[in-house]
Coordinates of C-alpha atoms in Angstrom, one line a residue:
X1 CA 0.0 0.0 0.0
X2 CA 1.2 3.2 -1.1
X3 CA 1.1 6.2 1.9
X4 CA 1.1 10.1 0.2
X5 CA 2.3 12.9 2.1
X6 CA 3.7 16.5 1.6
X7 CA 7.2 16.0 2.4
X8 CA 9.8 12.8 3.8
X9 CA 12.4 13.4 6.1
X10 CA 15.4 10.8 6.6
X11 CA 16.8 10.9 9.9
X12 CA 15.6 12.1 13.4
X13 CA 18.3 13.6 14.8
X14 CA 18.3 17.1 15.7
X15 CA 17.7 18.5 12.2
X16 CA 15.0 16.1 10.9
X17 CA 13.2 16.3 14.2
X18 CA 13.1 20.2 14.1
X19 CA 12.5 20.2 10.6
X20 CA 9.4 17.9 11.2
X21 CA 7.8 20.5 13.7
X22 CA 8.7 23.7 11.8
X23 CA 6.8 22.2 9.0
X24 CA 4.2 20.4 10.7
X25 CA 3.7 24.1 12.2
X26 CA 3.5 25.3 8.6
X27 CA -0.5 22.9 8.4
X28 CA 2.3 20.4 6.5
X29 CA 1.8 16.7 6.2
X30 CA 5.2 15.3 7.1
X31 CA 6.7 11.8 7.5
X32 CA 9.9 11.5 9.5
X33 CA 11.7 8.1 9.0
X34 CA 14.6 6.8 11.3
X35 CA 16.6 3.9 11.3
X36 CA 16.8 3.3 14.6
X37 CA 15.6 5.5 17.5
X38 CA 15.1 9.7 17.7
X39 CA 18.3 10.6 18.9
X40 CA 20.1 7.9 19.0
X41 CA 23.1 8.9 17.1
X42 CA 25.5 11.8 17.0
X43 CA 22.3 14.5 18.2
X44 CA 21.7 12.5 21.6
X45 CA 25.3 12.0 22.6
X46 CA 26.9 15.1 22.0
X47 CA 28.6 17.7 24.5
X48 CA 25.5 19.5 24.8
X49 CA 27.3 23.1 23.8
X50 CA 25.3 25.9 22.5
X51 CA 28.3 28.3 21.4
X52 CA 28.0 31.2 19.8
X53 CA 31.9 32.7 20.2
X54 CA 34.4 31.5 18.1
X55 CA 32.3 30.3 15.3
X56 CA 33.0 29.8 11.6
X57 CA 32.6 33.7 10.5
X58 CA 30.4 32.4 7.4
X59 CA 27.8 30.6 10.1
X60 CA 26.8 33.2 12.2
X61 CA 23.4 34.5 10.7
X62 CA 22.6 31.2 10.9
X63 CA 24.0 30.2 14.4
X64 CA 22.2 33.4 15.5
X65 CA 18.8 32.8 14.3
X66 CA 19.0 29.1 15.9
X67 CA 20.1 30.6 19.0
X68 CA 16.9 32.8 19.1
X69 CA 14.8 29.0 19.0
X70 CA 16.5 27.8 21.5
X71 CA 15.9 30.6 24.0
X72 CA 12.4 30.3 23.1
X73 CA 12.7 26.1 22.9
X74 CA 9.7 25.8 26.2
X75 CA 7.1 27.8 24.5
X76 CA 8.4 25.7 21.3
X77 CA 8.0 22.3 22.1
X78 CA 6.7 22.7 25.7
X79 CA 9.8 21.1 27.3
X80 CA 13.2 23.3 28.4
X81 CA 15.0 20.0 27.9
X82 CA 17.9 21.3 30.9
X83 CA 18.6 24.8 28.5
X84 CA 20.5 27.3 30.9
X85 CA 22.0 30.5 29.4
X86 CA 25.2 29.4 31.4
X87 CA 27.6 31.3 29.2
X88 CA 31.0 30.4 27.5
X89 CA 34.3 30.8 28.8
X90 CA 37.3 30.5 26.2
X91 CA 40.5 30.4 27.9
X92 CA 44.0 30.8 26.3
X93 CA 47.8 29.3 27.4
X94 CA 50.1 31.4 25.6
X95 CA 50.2 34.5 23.6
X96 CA 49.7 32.4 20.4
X97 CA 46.5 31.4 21.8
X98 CA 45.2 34.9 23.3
X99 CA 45.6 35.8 19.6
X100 CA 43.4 33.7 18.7
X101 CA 40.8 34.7 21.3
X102 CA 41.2 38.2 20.2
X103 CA 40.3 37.4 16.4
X104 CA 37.5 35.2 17.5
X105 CA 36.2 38.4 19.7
X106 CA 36.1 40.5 16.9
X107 CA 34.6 38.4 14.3
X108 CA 31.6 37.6 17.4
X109 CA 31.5 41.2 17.6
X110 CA 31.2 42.5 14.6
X111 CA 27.8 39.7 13.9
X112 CA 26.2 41.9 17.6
X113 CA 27.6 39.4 20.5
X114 CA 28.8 41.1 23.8
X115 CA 32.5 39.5 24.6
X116 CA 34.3 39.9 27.7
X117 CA 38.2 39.9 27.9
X118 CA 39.4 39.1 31.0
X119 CA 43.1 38.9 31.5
X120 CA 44.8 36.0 34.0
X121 CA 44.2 37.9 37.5
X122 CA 40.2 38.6 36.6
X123 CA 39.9 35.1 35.5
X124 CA 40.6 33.5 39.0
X125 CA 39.1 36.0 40.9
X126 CA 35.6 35.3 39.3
X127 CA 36.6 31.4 38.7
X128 CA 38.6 30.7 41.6
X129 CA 39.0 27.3 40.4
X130 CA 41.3 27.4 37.3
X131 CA 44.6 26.5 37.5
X132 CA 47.6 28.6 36.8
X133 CA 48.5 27.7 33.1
X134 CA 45.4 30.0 31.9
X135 CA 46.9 33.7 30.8
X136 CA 43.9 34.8 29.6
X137 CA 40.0 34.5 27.9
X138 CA 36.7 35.8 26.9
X139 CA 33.5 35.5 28.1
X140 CA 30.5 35.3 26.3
X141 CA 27.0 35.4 28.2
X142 CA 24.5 34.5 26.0
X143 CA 26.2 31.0 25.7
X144 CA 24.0 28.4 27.0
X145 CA 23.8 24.3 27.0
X146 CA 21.0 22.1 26.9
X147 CA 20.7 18.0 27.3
X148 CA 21.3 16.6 24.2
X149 CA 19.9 13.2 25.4
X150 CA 16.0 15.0 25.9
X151 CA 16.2 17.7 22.5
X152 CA 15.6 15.8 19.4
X153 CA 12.8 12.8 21.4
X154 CA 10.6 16.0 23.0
X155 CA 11.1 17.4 19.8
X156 CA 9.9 14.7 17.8
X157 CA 6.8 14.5 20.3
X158 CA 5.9 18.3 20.0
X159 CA 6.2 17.6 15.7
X160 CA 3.7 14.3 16.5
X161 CA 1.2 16.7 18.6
X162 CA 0.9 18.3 15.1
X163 CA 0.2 15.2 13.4
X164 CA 3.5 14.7 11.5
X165 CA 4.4 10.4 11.8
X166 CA 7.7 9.2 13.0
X167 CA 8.9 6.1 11.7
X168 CA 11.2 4.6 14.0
X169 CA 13.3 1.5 13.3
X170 CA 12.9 1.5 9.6
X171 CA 15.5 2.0 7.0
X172 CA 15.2 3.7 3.5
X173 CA 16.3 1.3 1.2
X174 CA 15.2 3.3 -2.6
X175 CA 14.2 7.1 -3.2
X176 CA 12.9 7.6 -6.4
X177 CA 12.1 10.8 -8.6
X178 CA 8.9 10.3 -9.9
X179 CA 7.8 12.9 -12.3
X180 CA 7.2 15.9 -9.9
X181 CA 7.6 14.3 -6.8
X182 CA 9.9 11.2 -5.2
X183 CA 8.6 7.9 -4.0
X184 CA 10.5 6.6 -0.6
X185 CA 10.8 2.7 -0.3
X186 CA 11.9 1.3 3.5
X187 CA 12.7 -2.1 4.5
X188 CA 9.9 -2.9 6.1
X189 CA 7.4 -2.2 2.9
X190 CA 6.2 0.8 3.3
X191 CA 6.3 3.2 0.2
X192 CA 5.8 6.8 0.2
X193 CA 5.1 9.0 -2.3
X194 CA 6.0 12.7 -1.7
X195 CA 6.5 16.1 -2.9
X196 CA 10.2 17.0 -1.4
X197 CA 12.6 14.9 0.4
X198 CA 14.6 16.2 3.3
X199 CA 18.0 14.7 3.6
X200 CA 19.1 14.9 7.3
X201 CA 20.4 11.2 7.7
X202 CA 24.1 12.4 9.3
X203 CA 26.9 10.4 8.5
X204 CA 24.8 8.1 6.6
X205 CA 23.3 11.1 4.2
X206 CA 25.6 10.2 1.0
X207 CA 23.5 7.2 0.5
X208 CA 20.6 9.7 -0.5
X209 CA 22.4 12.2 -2.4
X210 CA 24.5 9.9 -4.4
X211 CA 21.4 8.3 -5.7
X212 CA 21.1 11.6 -7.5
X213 CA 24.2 12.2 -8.5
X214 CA 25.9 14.1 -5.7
X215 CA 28.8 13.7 -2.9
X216 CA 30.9 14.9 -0.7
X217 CA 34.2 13.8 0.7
X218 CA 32.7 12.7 4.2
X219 CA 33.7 10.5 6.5
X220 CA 32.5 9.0 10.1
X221 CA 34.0 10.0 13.1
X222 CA 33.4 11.8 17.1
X223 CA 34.8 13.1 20.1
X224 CA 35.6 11.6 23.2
X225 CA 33.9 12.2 25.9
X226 CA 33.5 11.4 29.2
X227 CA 31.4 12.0 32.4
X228 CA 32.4 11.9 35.5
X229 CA 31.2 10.9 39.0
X230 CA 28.8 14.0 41.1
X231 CA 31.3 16.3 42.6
X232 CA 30.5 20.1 44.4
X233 CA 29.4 22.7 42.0
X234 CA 31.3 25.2 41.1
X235 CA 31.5 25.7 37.1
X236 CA 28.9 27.3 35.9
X237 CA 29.6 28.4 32.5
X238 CA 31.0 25.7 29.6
X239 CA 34.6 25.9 29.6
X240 CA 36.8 25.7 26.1
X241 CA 40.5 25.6 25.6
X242 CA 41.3 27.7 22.5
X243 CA 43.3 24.7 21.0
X244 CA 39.8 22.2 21.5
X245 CA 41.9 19.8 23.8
X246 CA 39.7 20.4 26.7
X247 CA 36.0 21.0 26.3
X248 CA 33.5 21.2 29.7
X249 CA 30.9 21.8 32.2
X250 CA 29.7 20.9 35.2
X251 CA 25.7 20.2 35.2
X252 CA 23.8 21.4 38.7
X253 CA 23.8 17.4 39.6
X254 CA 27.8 17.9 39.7
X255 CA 28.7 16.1 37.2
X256 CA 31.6 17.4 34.8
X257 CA 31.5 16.4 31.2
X258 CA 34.2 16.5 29.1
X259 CA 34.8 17.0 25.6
X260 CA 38.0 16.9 23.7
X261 CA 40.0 16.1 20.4
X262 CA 41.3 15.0 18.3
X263 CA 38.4 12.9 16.9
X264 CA 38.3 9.3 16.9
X265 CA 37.3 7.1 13.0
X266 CA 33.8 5.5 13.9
X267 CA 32.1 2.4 12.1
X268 CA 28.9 3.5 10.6
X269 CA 28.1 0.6 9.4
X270 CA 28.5 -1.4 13.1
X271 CA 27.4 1.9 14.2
X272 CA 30.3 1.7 16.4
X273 CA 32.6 5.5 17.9
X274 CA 34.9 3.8 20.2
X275 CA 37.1 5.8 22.3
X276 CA 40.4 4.5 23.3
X277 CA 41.3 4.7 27.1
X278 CA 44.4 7.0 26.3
X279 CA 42.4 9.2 25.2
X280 CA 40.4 9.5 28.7
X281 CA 43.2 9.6 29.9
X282 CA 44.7 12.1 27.8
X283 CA 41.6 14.1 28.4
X284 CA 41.8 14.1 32.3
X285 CA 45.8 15.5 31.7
X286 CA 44.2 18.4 30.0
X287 CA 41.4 18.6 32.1
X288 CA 43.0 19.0 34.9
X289 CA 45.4 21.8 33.5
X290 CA 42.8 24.1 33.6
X291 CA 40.7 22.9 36.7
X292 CA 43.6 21.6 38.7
X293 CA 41.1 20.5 41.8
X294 CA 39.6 17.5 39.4
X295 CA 42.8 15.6 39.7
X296 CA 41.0 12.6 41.6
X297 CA 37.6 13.0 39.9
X298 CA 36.2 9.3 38.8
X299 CA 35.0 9.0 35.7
X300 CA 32.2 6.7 35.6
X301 CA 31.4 6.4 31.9
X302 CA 33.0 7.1 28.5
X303 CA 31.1 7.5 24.9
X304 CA 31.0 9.1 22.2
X305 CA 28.4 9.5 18.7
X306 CA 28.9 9.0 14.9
X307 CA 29.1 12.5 12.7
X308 CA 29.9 13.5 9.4
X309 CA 32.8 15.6 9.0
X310 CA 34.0 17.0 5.7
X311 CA 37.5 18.9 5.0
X312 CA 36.4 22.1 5.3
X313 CA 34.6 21.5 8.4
X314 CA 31.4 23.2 7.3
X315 CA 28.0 21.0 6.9
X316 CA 26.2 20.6 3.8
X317 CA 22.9 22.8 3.6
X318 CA 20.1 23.7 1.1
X319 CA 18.9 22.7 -2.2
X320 CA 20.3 19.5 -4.4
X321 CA 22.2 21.5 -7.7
X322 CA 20.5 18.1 -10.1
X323 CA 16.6 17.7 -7.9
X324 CA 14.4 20.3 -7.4
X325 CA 12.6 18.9 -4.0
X326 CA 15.6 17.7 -2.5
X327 CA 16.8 19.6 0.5
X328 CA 20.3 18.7 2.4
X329 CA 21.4 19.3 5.5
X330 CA 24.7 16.9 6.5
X331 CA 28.3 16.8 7.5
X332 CA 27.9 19.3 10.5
X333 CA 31.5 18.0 11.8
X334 CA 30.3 18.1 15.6
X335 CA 28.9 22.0 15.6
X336 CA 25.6 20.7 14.6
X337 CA 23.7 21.0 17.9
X338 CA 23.5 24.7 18.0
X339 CA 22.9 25.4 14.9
X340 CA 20.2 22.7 14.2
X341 CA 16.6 24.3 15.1
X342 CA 18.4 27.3 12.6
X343 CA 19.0 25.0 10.0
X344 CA 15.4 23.6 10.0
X345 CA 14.0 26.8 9.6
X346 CA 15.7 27.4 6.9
X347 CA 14.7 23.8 5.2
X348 CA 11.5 25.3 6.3
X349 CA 12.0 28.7 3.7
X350 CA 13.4 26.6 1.4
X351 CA 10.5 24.2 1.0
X352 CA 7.9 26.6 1.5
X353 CA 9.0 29.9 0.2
X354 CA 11.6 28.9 -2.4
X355 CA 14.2 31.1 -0.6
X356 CA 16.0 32.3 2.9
X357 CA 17.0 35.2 3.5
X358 CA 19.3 33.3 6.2
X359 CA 22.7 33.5 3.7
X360 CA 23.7 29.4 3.5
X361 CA 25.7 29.5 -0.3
X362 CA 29.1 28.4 1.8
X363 CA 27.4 25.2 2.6
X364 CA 26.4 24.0 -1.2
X365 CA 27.2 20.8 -2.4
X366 CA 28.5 22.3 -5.2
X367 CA 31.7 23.0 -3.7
X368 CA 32.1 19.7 -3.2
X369 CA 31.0 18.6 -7.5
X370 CA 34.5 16.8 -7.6
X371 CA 34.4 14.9 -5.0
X372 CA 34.5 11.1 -5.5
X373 CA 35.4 9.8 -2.0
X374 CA 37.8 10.3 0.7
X375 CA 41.2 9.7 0.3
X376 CA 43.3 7.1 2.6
X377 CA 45.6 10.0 3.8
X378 CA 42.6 12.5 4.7
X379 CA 41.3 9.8 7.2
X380 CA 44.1 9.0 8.5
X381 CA 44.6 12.4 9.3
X382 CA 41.3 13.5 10.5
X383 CA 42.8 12.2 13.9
X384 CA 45.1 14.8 14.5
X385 CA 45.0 18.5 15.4
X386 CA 41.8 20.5 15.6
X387 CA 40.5 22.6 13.3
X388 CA 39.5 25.9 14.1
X389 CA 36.3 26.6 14.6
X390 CA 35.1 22.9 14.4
X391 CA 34.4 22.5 18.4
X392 CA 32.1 21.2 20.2
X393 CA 28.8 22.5 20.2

């Protein structure tokens, strides 16, 4: 039996989900389809970092118009899902580093964001916990986090209030142009035929848009991270080393999580992300460099999620360049968290106005036309150094 709806979304992670309500919002018939569970993959397990400073310059409309949904995410989906406006401290080791912060101030500055400097005697006087390697960083306040494990599931229940389906544990197998439209083929028989397809399956996505002729050199990978055992609170922003070897915070509960890189090759097709014990332990040494008084934290478990990254370390979002009706939105290289309800709205403008005013041309396929698959030598060095502007968050 054949099922018609308005538009298909592969995936339900944190794009597809929002993308399901926005449109379901919009009066639109929607059907979300995900392999395994809401949230499951590299949208319920990441750091949980909604940072504005130090972004990608090109990303900031963007960033800044998801930000504006996520301050407003209770009224949105009726659940706060643990969002605190907590802020974003970036802190620097050297000169070389404070540099860095500085360029990353101005470029947050110039898009309307309020950064603090705050040189090495300020920092511990208002964070008496740092260590004494820190020389310097900057403060933003309107950084927040939220729980990752709650977004995209209460998400995905607000979008089913408004009568869009979610199709869990089912696989697309075959999408099909068919004249003006697409039919969608899963394993477990259902076909769907649609007016536009949505392609927000993460690190799986090239299966979709090589069945109409595009690519992208992406490959599977993710963080370490690691949580550790309740402790007394006393971090209360997210924390950042400018060089992305030590990401945290501390949640109300007392436990610290901890992000870090480099990034670890993950399985997608055993839909395995191991994370080798060095690297906890390797995360710990550089944890404890800038909060000395976590030296004999326990850290009771270790994870981490399957992403898409791609060279540039910018996603893939907006129209295919060979099908009308098929809408992108991949490769978000572990940034994808804060900028996903933006990114859904502007799938939304896409599908149902034909055009955003939210600028998004850095993040066509097209750059990527070329492409054929990654090389040996780019995976093997994905594990190495991290790239600017490709933190957590």
């Amino acid at each position: 039996m054949t099922t018609k709806t308005k538009i298909v979304i592969v995936g339900g992670g944190l794009i597809g989900t929002w993308t399901a309500l926005l449109l379901a919002k919009r009066g639109l018939d929607v059907i979300l389809i995900e392999k395994g569970i809401v949230g499951a993959q590299s949208s319920g397990v990441n750091f949980g970092n909604l940072r504005l400073q130090g972004r990608h310059p090109g990303q900031y409309p963007l960033s800044l118009r998801s930000q504006a949904l996520w301050e407003n995410i209770d009224e949105l989906i009726g659940d706060r899902c643990e969002f605190e406006r907590t802020g974003h401290l970036y802190v620097a080791m050297n000169d070389a580093e404070q540099a860095k912060l500085e360029q990353y101030a101005r470029v947050s500055e110039s898009h309307g964001l309020v950064i603090e400097r705050i040189d090495r005697e300020e920092l511990r006087r208002r964070w008496p916990w740092v260590g004494e390697s820190p020389q310097a960083a900057t403060y933003s306040a309107r950084d927040a986090t939220a729980n990752p494990r709650l977004v995209s599931v209460a998400v995905a229940r607000a979008a089913q209030r408004l009568n869009a389906e979610v199709l869990e544990r089912t696989c697309v197998t075959q999408v099909h142009q068919t004249g003006a439209g697409f039919t969608v083929m899963t394993d477990t028989g259902c076909v769907i035929d649609c007016d536009a397809v949505v392609n927000s399956a993460g690190a799986w996505a090239l299966t979709v848009a090589e069945a109409f002729g595009e690519t992208a050199p992406m490959f599977a990978a993710g963080p370490p991270q690691f949580v550790t055992e309740p402790l007394p609170y006393r971090i209360a922003p997210s924390v950042q080393a400018v060089d992305g070897s030590a990401i945290f915070r501390q949640v109300p509960r007392g436990n610290v999580i901890f992000a870090g890189y480099p990034r670890t090759a993950a399985d997608p097709v055993l839909n395995r992300a191991p994370v080798p014990p060095v690297k906890t332990l390797n995360g710990m040494r550089n944890l404890m460099t800038i909060a000395p008084f976590l030296k004999s934290a326990q850290v009771i478990r270790v994870w981490s999620g399957i992403e898409g990254y791609l060279p540039d370390m910018l996603p893939v979002i907006g129209e295919s360049e060979t099908t009308p009706g098929l809408y992108h939105a991949f490769g978000f290289c572990g940034h994808g968290f804060q900028v996903g309800p933006g990114v859904a709205a502007v799938l939304v403008d896409l599908i149902v106005e034909g055009r955003t005013d939210t600028p998004i041309n850095i993040f066509s396929i097209a750059r990527f036309k070329d492409a054929v698959q990654v090389s040996d030598k780019l995976a093997r060095e994905f594990d190495g150094p991290a790239v600017a502007g490709s933190r957590a968050g």
